[in-house]
Amino acid sequence: MLGRQKMPEQDPAVRKSNFNEVALGFTEEQAVKEAKRCLQCKKPSCMKGCPVEVKIPAFLDRVAKGDFDSAIKEIKVDNALPAICGRVCPQETQCEQACVLSKKGASVSIGRLERFLADYERKRGAEIPTLPKPTGKKVAVVGSGPAGLTAAADLAKMGHSVTIFEALHEAGGVLIYGIPEFRLPKDIVSAEVEYVKKLGVNVLLDSVIGKIDTVDELLSEFDAVFLGTGAGLPAFLNIDGENLNGVYSANEFLTRVNLMKSYKFPEYDTPVKKGKRVVVVGGGNVAMDSARCALRLGAEEVTIVYRRGEEEMPARAEEIEHAREEGIKFRLLTNPVRIVGDGKNWVTHIECINMHLCEPDESGRCKPAPTPGTEHMIEADVVVIAVGTSPNPLVPRTTKGLEVSKHGTVIAKEDGATTKEGVYAGGDAVTGSATVISAMGAGKKAARAIDAYLKGK
Amino acid sequence: MPFEILEKQELVPTIYLMKISAPRVAKKAQPGQFVILRINEKGERIPLTIADFDREEGTITMIFQTVGKTTAHLASLRAGDELLNFIGPLGNPAHIQKEGTVVLVGGGVGVAPIFPQTRAFYEAGNRVISIIGARSANLLLWEDRMRAVSHELYITTDDGTKGHHGFVTDIVKRLLEDGVNIDRVVAIGPPVMMRAVAGVTRPFNVKTIVSLNSIMVDGTGMCGACRVLVGNETKFACVDGSEFDAHLVDFTLLMNRLAVYQPEEKIALERYKCEREGCLC
């Protein structure tokens, strides 16, 4: 069996001091060779692993024949944002995990081929599909992250008039403020947003729903509302010293670096503290992104502190690997107990304690417990807290009849229907922080449900 | 969606008024709320309190003092120029109802945000005592506007060039010691001033409200840059405030956190001056 094509990457020694994309993408020859590895299964299991149901064997077959133009069209029937998915989806737990080749060797690089096609198309200018006759129905989409963009694109393709309301000054949600340039270049996100706009979607930036308009007010103007407001409220550790100067939530740190481009300060006006010794607390993708940004800002030493072991880390294996190659240090089974500052209120150390994993509990998870007497100090002049986020309460607080769970997530059925008529929700707003692709899947399902609702109205 | 500047004036040295066309923001604005603006593509997001609004005209008025690069740049713009982003109204509206006697204290540029609240308390039927202060008489803001919505108005200057020679807190203290029955104090100004007011009213147990001006990025509750300690609990000034009970606020922490980017702010301002005036170095 032919091995997987290796994707060219920037050398770790070089890339750790720039914000350019790490992975460089397949060449045309590589793409064709890689696509030829697909066995064209009669009952393709890969498709079951894709939350937005891309017809994988069909597009791979066209790539294998060198017909890139029709291959990308095939993807775009189901997925409006392939340049993003091809880069940030955890394919190893989705389509690629389900690929039959993975049973004996390496699966087809589905994500990398999707990315290749999207990049190929972008260079030539994306083609806009013919849109159906307008239905005359209006849908408001709140939030322009992956869930909102997908729902908006699908609704527009169904002939509805769609307006997206975005609180920030740029569209994209976590794609623009959270995921760094070196993993997902911002001009790619902008190009995908432009594509959605070309489908006829109107994007209103600087519009904080709950403040400038409430959902109830939107409902007087629109026939349905989709809430794709994400989970942007940062969790803190609630330990001593967390408000010291130099301590950031990952959301603040990444927003400064990515959205406000503070890595280009003072060319750009937003500053960020460039630490010499940076400690990032957490084990997810957000922690990896924060650590790798800190390194690129010029830190001498970046350490990730995580309370469980490597096996339990929620970050993608590829990201952990990339972080390691760049020299990020890992202190596993370690948990902060307090943050220590100098007399001028600046952070100097973080005190941690060693943890051990006990037997798995009824839920199957190992709850880590501290080992008494193992307290120790780690030097740090910048600390980034990346221990998760929950939904922002602004919309639920100002919307009558919209029920939320005790975790603050919007209660919604499988198809996105909430407890309020005409209001649908999906993505992190419903599930709590999850993946880009699951948010896109939720946006897709909700678009179908909204379409059915509007037809019955 | 650019936002046009309809009017700009220098009210007193270093303090400017700017009226922006922003109909959607004006439609919802309330006293006590703020906006976040960004001048251009490379700009930062800065919060400014809404000093006045006109729903029919569709405008928001802000008063700001030039303290660094962004405010200096803002002050250089003229009517007809546009701001790239203008987000609001943000934060919670001020709690305004009939309390009885309300003392409103505005220090420096803080007179601007205290004005719409003073007017609202006045219109709500309260007895309004206003105290406005500045470093010097030539820096005193909006005396006439404040007088029009106050039953009593006191003026203080640090250098004694007008009114009482001293601080706004001197007047607050005198009123309390004279036994004036005060139901509520609202103070807006530099953190040192707000802390001093809280210190004066605390022994008299008079409910005191301050508006906290911590560092903000998004202003919508997604990052915690603006976090403050109130009653030993972490709060986000942008969504939980910006009004808080002055007697519960950790002002030292607020002041420490406001100083985080001082070196960077200096670099940005110097670089801006070099670009405009030609570098001497």
Tab-separated table of N, CA, C and O in Angstrom, chain B residues 113-206:
chain	number	residue	atom	x	y	z
B	113	PRO	N	-19.354	62.357	31.695
B	113	PRO	CA	-20.283	61.254	31.960
B	113	PRO	C	-21.233	61.520	33.137
B	113	PRO	O	-22.284	60.889	33.205
B	114	ILE	N	-20.869	62.423	34.050
B	114	ILE	CA	-21.778	62.680	35.174
B	114	ILE	C	-22.955	63.536	34.708
B	114	ILE	O	-24.024	63.498	35.296
B	115	PHE	N	-22.778	64.295	33.623
B	115	PHE	CA	-23.841	65.197	33.171
B	115	PHE	C	-25.158	64.491	32.817
B	115	PHE	O	-26.205	64.850	33.350
B	116	PRO	N	-25.148	63.454	31.943
B	116	PRO	CA	-26.445	62.844	31.602
B	116	PRO	C	-27.123	62.211	32.815
B	116	PRO	O	-28.347	62.172	32.893
B	117	GLN	N	-26.322	61.743	33.774
B	117	GLN	CA	-26.909	61.175	34.987
B	117	GLN	C	-27.510	62.279	35.845
B	117	GLN	O	-28.574	62.111	36.440
B	118	THR	N	-26.807	63.405	35.926
B	118	THR	CA	-27.305	64.537	36.708
B	118	THR	C	-28.654	64.980	36.152
B	118	THR	O	-29.630	65.147	36.888
B	119	ARG	N	-28.688	65.116	34.838
B	119	ARG	CA	-29.934	65.520	34.181
B	119	ARG	C	-31.046	64.518	34.471
B	119	ARG	O	-32.172	64.898	34.809
B	120	ALA	N	-30.720	63.217	34.396
B	120	ALA	CA	-31.734	62.189	34.622
B	120	ALA	C	-32.215	62.186	36.072
B	120	ALA	O	-33.418	62.045	36.338
B	121	PHE	N	-31.291	62.357	37.017
B	121	PHE	CA	-31.699	62.419	38.431
B	121	PHE	C	-32.575	63.656	38.687
B	121	PHE	O	-33.534	63.617	39.448
B	122	TYR	N	-32.214	64.746	38.025
B	122	TYR	CA	-32.959	65.999	38.149
B	122	TYR	C	-34.371	65.806	37.613
B	122	TYR	O	-35.363	66.139	38.264
B	123	GLU	N	-34.462	65.194	36.427
B	123	GLU	CA	-35.770	64.978	35.792
B	123	GLU	C	-36.609	63.966	36.559
B	123	GLU	O	-37.834	63.986	36.484
B	124	ALA	N	-35.936	63.070	37.311
B	124	ALA	CA	-36.667	62.068	38.094
B	124	ALA	C	-37.192	62.652	39.406
B	124	ALA	O	-37.765	61.936	40.228
B	125	GLY	N	-36.971	63.946	39.617
B	125	GLY	CA	-37.558	64.613	40.780
B	125	GLY	C	-36.702	64.615	42.038
B	125	GLY	O	-37.208	64.821	43.148
B	126	ASN	N	-35.421	64.378	41.892
B	126	ASN	CA	-34.522	64.410	43.054
B	126	ASN	C	-34.048	65.829	43.331
B	126	ASN	O	-34.080	66.703	42.462
B	127	ARG	N	-33.613	66.032	44.588
B	127	ARG	CA	-32.895	67.266	44.882
B	127	ARG	C	-31.442	66.989	44.505
B	127	ARG	O	-30.822	66.055	45.028
B	128	VAL	N	-30.941	67.763	43.550
B	128	VAL	CA	-29.631	67.462	42.971
B	128	VAL	C	-28.572	68.454	43.436
B	128	VAL	O	-28.722	69.665	43.246
B	129	ILE	N	-27.543	67.938	44.087
B	129	ILE	CA	-26.396	68.756	44.461
B	129	ILE	C	-25.214	68.278	43.617
B	129	ILE	O	-24.860	67.098	43.662
B	130	SER	N	-24.636	69.176	42.839
B	130	SER	CA	-23.520	68.776	41.983
B	130	SER	C	-22.229	69.399	42.456
B	130	SER	O	-22.210	70.538	42.919
B	131	ILE	N	-21.169	68.629	42.330
B	131	ILE	CA	-19.834	69.137	42.662
B	131	ILE	C	-18.941	68.816	41.472
B	131	ILE	O	-18.780	67.643	41.113
B	132	ILE	N	-18.413	69.852	40.852
B	132	ILE	CA	-17.499	69.575	39.741
B	132	ILE	C	-16.142	70.203	40.035
B	132	ILE	O	-16.047	71.281	40.613
B	133	GLY	N	-15.112	69.473	39.648
B	133	GLY	CA	-13.769	69.937	39.956
B	133	GLY	C	-12.824	69.786	38.790
B	133	GLY	O	-13.069	69.008	37.863
B	134	ALA	N	-11.755	70.574	38.823
B	134	ALA	CA	-10.706	70.472	37.808
B	134	ALA	C	-9.394	70.910	38.442
B	134	ALA	O	-9.387	71.453	39.548
B	135	ARG	N	-8.292	70.665	37.717
B	135	ARG	CA	-6.996	71.097	38.238
B	135	ARG	C	-6.959	72.614	38.363
B	135	ARG	O	-6.484	73.163	39.344
B	136	SER	N	-7.531	73.268	37.325
B	136	SER	CA	-7.433	74.715	37.255
B	136	SER	C	-8.693	75.248	36.564
B	136	SER	O	-9.369	74.499	35.845
B	137	ALA	N	-9.009	76.532	36.777
B	137	ALA	CA	-10.248	77.111	36.236
B	137	ALA	C	-10.383	76.910	34.726
B	137	ALA	O	-11.476	76.650	34.227
B	138	ASN	N	-9.265	77.004	34.002
B	138	ASN	CA	-9.356	76.901	32.540
B	138	ASN	C	-9.636	75.476	32.056
B	138	ASN	O	-9.863	75.254	30.881
B	139	LEU	N	-9.605	74.516	32.977
B	139	LEU	CA	-9.875	73.127	32.597
B	139	LEU	C	-11.271	72.671	33.038
B	139	LEU	O	-11.637	71.504	32.867
B	140	LEU	N	-12.023	73.604	33.616
B	140	LEU	CA	-13.331	73.250	34.159
B	140	LEU	C	-14.356	73.076	33.030
B	140	LEU	O	-14.473	73.916	32.151
B	141	LEU	N	-15.095	71.984	33.120
B	141	LEU	CA	-15.971	71.588	32.021
B	141	LEU	C	-17.435	71.835	32.349
B	141	LEU	O	-17.880	71.560	33.464
B	142	TRP	N	-18.197	72.317	31.382
B	142	TRP	CA	-19.661	72.262	31.406
B	142	TRP	C	-20.324	72.827	32.644
B	142	TRP	O	-21.331	72.309	33.106
B	143	GLU	N	-19.784	73.926	33.174
B	143	GLU	CA	-20.375	74.537	34.367
B	143	GLU	C	-21.837	74.927	34.111
B	143	GLU	O	-22.722	74.622	34.920
B	144	ASP	N	-22.087	75.567	32.943
B	144	ASP	CA	-23.449	76.021	32.634
B	144	ASP	C	-24.423	74.855	32.479
B	144	ASP	O	-25.527	74.874	33.001
B	145	ARG	N	-23.991	73.814	31.765
B	145	ARG	CA	-24.855	72.651	31.575
B	145	ARG	C	-25.212	72.016	32.917
B	145	ARG	O	-26.348	71.635	33.162
B	146	MET	N	-24.202	71.883	33.762
B	146	MET	CA	-24.419	71.241	35.062
B	146	MET	C	-25.326	72.110	35.939
B	146	MET	O	-26.193	71.612	36.642
B	147	ARG	N	-25.135	73.432	35.868
B	147	ARG	CA	-25.934	74.343	36.689
B	147	ARG	C	-27.419	74.234	36.314
B	147	ARG	O	-28.298	74.263	37.181
B	148	ALA	N	-27.665	74.058	35.018
B	148	ALA	CA	-29.048	74.004	34.530
B	148	ALA	C	-29.824	72.798	35.071
B	148	ALA	O	-31.049	72.802	35.081
B	149	VAL	N	-29.110	71.740	35.508
B	149	VAL	CA	-29.816	70.544	35.989
B	149	VAL	C	-29.492	70.251	37.461
B	149	VAL	O	-29.623	69.119	37.911
B	150	SER	N	-29.044	71.279	38.186
B	150	SER	CA	-28.699	71.089	39.599
B	150	SER	C	-29.439	72.111	40.451
B	150	SER	O	-29.662	73.243	40.012
B	151	HIS	N	-29.810	71.720	41.661
B	151	HIS	CA	-30.367	72.681	42.609
B	151	HIS	C	-29.246	73.471	43.276
B	151	HIS	O	-29.417	74.627	43.644
B	152	GLU	N	-28.130	72.810	43.471
B	152	GLU	CA	-26.948	73.482	44.022
B	152	GLU	C	-25.749	73.007	43.230
B	152	GLU	O	-25.667	71.825	42.895
B	153	LEU	N	-24.832	73.903	42.951
B	153	LEU	CA	-23.626	73.509	42.226
B	153	LEU	C	-22.393	74.048	42.940
B	153	LEU	O	-22.330	75.237	43.261
B	154	TYR	N	-21.444	73.184	43.211
B	154	TYR	CA	-20.177	73.588	43.823
B	154	TYR	C	-19.049	73.364	42.838
B	154	TYR	O	-19.053	72.386	42.086
B	155	ILE	N	-18.102	74.286	42.869
B	155	ILE	CA	-16.943	74.169	41.982
B	155	ILE	C	-15.682	74.123	42.834
B	155	ILE	O	-15.556	74.866	43.808
B	156	THR	N	-14.774	73.239	42.455
B	156	THR	CA	-13.483	73.202	43.154
B	156	THR	C	-12.358	73.196	42.121
B	156	THR	O	-12.508	72.651	41.028
B	157	THR	N	-11.255	73.830	42.459
B	157	THR	CA	-10.052	73.731	41.623
B	157	THR	C	-8.858	73.442	42.533
B	157	THR	O	-8.776	73.971	43.650
B	158	ASP	N	-7.967	72.595	42.022
B	158	ASP	CA	-6.796	72.197	42.819
B	158	ASP	C	-5.933	73.414	43.155
B	158	ASP	O	-5.307	73.478	44.221
B	159	ASP	N	-5.885	74.372	42.203
B	159	ASP	CA	-4.986	75.518	42.413
B	159	ASP	C	-5.724	76.773	42.908
B	159	ASP	O	-5.131	77.846	43.010
B	160	GLY	N	-7.001	76.653	43.168
B	160	GLY	CA	-7.756	77.774	43.739
B	160	GLY	C	-8.105	78.873	42.767
B	160	GLY	O	-8.557	79.943	43.163
B	161	THR	N	-7.960	78.623	41.451
B	161	THR	CA	-8.260	79.680	40.479
B	161	THR	C	-9.752	79.903	40.316
B	161	THR	O	-10.178	80.892	39.734
B	162	LYS	N	-10.575	78.972	40.782
B	162	LYS	CA	-12.023	79.188	40.768
B	162	LYS	C	-12.668	78.344	41.863
B	162	LYS	O	-12.229	77.223	42.128
B	163	GLY	N	-13.718	78.890	42.486
B	163	GLY	CA	-14.472	78.147	43.495
B	163	GLY	C	-13.612	77.796	44.694
B	163	GLY	O	-12.680	78.511	45.063
B	164	HIS	N	-13.930	76.643	45.265
B	164	HIS	CA	-13.210	76.182	46.449
B	164	HIS	C	-11.785	75.759	46.078
B	164	HIS	O	-11.584	75.019	45.100
B	165	HIS	N	-10.801	76.220	46.822
B	165	HIS	CA	-9.411	75.834	46.603
B	165	HIS	C	-9.185	74.462	47.241
B	165	HIS	O	-9.047	74.360	48.457
B	166	GLY	N	-9.191	73.432	46.439
B	166	GLY	CA	-9.003	72.081	46.985
B	166	GLY	C	-9.702	71.057	46.122
B	166	GLY	O	-9.841	71.259	44.914
B	167	PHE	N	-10.106	69.953	46.749
B	167	PHE	CA	-10.654	68.826	45.999
B	167	PHE	C	-12.172	68.699	46.152
B	167	PHE	O	-12.740	69.208	47.125
B	168	VAL	N	-12.774	67.983	45.222
B	168	VAL	CA	-14.222	67.740	45.304
B	168	VAL	C	-14.599	67.055	46.616
B	168	VAL	O	-15.672	67.308	47.172
B	169	THR	N	-13.686	66.228	47.116
B	169	THR	CA	-13.984	65.500	48.351
B	169	THR	C	-14.169	66.442	49.535
B	169	THR	O	-14.915	66.131	50.461
B	170	ASP	N	-13.484	67.588	49.498
B	170	ASP	CA	-13.638	68.552	50.599
B	170	ASP	C	-15.109	68.961	50.746
B	170	ASP	O	-15.633	69.074	51.840
B	171	ILE	N	-15.753	69.180	49.586
B	171	ILE	CA	-17.157	69.621	49.606
B	171	ILE	C	-18.061	68.479	50.070
B	171	ILE	O	-18.963	68.680	50.898
B	172	VAL	N	-17.804	67.266	49.548
B	172	VAL	CA	-18.615	66.110	49.963
B	172	VAL	C	-18.552	65.978	51.479
B	172	VAL	O	-19.567	65.820	52.167
B	173	LYS	N	-17.329	66.088	52.006
B	173	LYS	CA	-17.116	65.946	53.442
B	173	LYS	C	-17.864	67.033	54.214
B	173	LYS	O	-18.535	66.754	55.218
B	174	ARG	N	-17.771	68.275	53.721
B	174	ARG	CA	-18.416	69.395	54.409
B	174	ARG	C	-19.929	69.190	54.457
B	174	ARG	O	-20.551	69.385	55.502
B	175	LEU	N	-20.502	68.766	53.316
B	175	LEU	CA	-21.953	68.541	53.278
B	175	LEU	C	-22.359	67.496	54.313
B	175	LEU	O	-23.329	67.668	55.049
B	176	LEU	N	-21.579	66.414	54.356
B	176	LEU	CA	-21.902	65.332	55.293
B	176	LEU	C	-21.753	65.801	56.735
B	176	LEU	O	-22.604	65.519	57.582
B	177	GLU	N	-20.693	66.535	56.997
B	177	GLU	CA	-20.451	66.996	58.374
B	177	GLU	C	-21.468	68.049	58.810
B	177	GLU	O	-21.790	68.162	59.981
B	178	ASP	N	-21.974	68.812	57.815
B	178	ASP	CA	-23.008	69.793	58.123
B	178	ASP	C	-24.368	69.147	58.351
B	178	ASP	O	-25.354	69.833	58.609
B	179	GLY	N	-24.399	67.858	58.162
B	179	GLY	CA	-25.638	67.139	58.436
B	179	GLY	C	-26.652	67.166	57.309
B	179	GLY	O	-27.821	66.879	57.517
B	180	VAL	N	-26.197	67.499	56.088
B	180	VAL	CA	-27.114	67.447	54.944
B	180	VAL	C	-27.534	65.994	54.744
B	180	VAL	O	-26.703	65.086	54.761
B	181	ASN	N	-28.829	65.804	54.594
B	181	ASN	CA	-29.338	64.446	54.461
B	181	ASN	C	-29.159	63.961	53.018
B	181	ASN	O	-29.914	64.336	52.138
B	182	ILE	N	-28.157	63.144	52.789
B	182	ILE	CA	-27.850	62.698	51.428
B	182	ILE	C	-28.247	61.236	51.257
B	182	ILE	O	-27.874	60.381	52.066
B	183	ASP	N	-29.034	60.952	50.215
B	183	ASP	CA	-29.484	59.580	49.989
B	183	ASP	C	-28.548	58.791	49.085
B	183	ASP	O	-28.509	57.571	49.145
B	184	ARG	N	-27.840	59.504	48.227
B	184	ARG	CA	-26.966	58.795	47.298
B	184	ARG	C	-25.891	59.735	46.763
B	184	ARG	O	-26.160	60.908	46.526
B	185	VAL	N	-24.691	59.174	46.598
B	185	VAL	CA	-23.606	59.927	45.963
B	185	VAL	C	-23.188	59.158	44.709
B	185	VAL	O	-23.069	57.924	44.744
B	186	VAL	N	-23.029	59.859	43.614
B	186	VAL	CA	-22.496	59.238	42.397
B	186	VAL	C	-21.233	60.000	42.019
B	186	VAL	O	-21.267	61.226	41.923
B	187	ALA	N	-20.119	59.296	41.862
B	187	ALA	CA	-18.858	59.979	41.569
B	187	ALA	C	-18.212	59.373	40.324
B	187	ALA	O	-18.094	58.150	40.206
B	188	ILE	N	-17.797	60.235	39.399
B	188	ILE	CA	-17.058	59.765	38.224
B	188	ILE	C	-15.863	60.685	37.999
B	188	ILE	O	-15.991	61.909	37.989
B	189	GLY	N	-14.701	60.059	37.849
B	189	GLY	CA	-13.483	60.819	37.628
B	189	GLY	C	-12.301	59.891	37.709
B	189	GLY	O	-12.451	58.671	37.594
B	190	PRO	N	-11.106	60.439	37.913
B	190	PRO	CA	-9.937	59.571	38.032
B	190	PRO	C	-10.098	58.623	39.233
B	190	PRO	O	-10.743	58.994	40.210
B	191	PRO	N	-9.531	57.402	39.147
B	191	PRO	CA	-9.690	56.431	40.246
B	191	PRO	C	-9.298	56.981	41.623
B	191	PRO	O	-9.985	56.701	42.605
B	192	VAL	N	-8.238	57.786	41.682
B	192	VAL	CA	-7.848	58.358	42.996
B	192	VAL	C	-8.981	59.189	43.582
B	192	VAL	O	-9.231	59.152	44.777
B	193	MET	N	-9.622	59.954	42.726
B	193	MET	CA	-10.723	60.796	43.176
B	193	MET	C	-11.912	59.943	43.637
B	193	MET	O	-12.476	60.174	44.691
B	194	MET	N	-12.234	58.907	42.870
B	194	MET	CA	-13.368	58.055	43.247
B	194	MET	C	-13.072	57.320	44.552
B	194	MET	O	-13.938	57.178	45.405
B	195	ARG	N	-11.811	56.895	44.708
B	195	ARG	CA	-11.436	56.229	45.951
B	195	ARG	C	-11.568	57.192	47.125
B	195	ARG	O	-12.060	56.827	48.201
B	196	ALA	N	-11.157	58.451	46.911
B	196	ALA	CA	-11.237	59.440	47.983
B	196	ALA	C	-12.692	59.716	48.364
B	196	ALA	O	-13.025	59.805	49.549
B	197	VAL	N	-13.570	59.804	47.366
B	197	VAL	CA	-14.994	60.035	47.663
B	197	VAL	C	-15.536	58.860	48.482
B	197	VAL	O	-16.229	59.051	49.488
B	198	ALA	N	-15.197	57.637	48.058
B	198	ALA	CA	-15.658	56.454	48.790
B	198	ALA	C	-15.175	56.508	50.235
B	198	ALA	O	-15.912	56.156	51.164
B	199	GLY	N	-13.942	56.960	50.418
B	199	GLY	CA	-13.373	57.051	51.765
B	199	GLY	C	-14.116	58.059	52.629
B	199	GLY	O	-14.303	57.840	53.834
B	200	VAL	N	-14.580	59.137	52.016
B	200	VAL	CA	-15.293	60.181	52.771
B	200	VAL	C	-16.704	59.722	53.156
B	200	VAL	O	-17.178	59.969	54.258
B	201	THR	N	-17.386	59.050	52.225
B	201	THR	CA	-18.793	58.691	52.494
B	201	THR	C	-18.934	57.438	53.354
B	201	THR	O	-19.957	57.252	53.999
B	202	ARG	N	-17.908	56.585	53.365
B	202	ARG	CA	-17.992	55.308	54.081
B	202	ARG	C	-18.393	55.468	55.544
B	202	ARG	O	-19.370	54.850	55.990
B	203	PRO	N	-17.691	56.329	56.332
B	203	PRO	CA	-18.070	56.456	57.743
B	203	PRO	C	-19.497	56.970	57.947
B	203	PRO	O	-20.105	56.712	58.986
B	204	PHE	N	-20.021	57.669	56.943
B	204	PHE	CA	-21.388	58.191	57.063
B	204	PHE	C	-22.425	57.213	56.515
B	204	PHE	O	-23.614	57.471	56.550
B	205	ASN	N	-21.909	56.092	55.971
B	205	ASN	CA	-22.803	55.063	55.465
B	205	ASN	C	-23.764	55.564	54.380
B	205	ASN	O	-24.941	55.180	54.371
B	206	VAL	N	-23.257	56.414	53.509
B	206	VAL	CA	-24.089	56.925	52.419
B	206	VAL	C	-23.779	56.120	51.159
B	206	VAL	O	-22.619	56.010	50.759
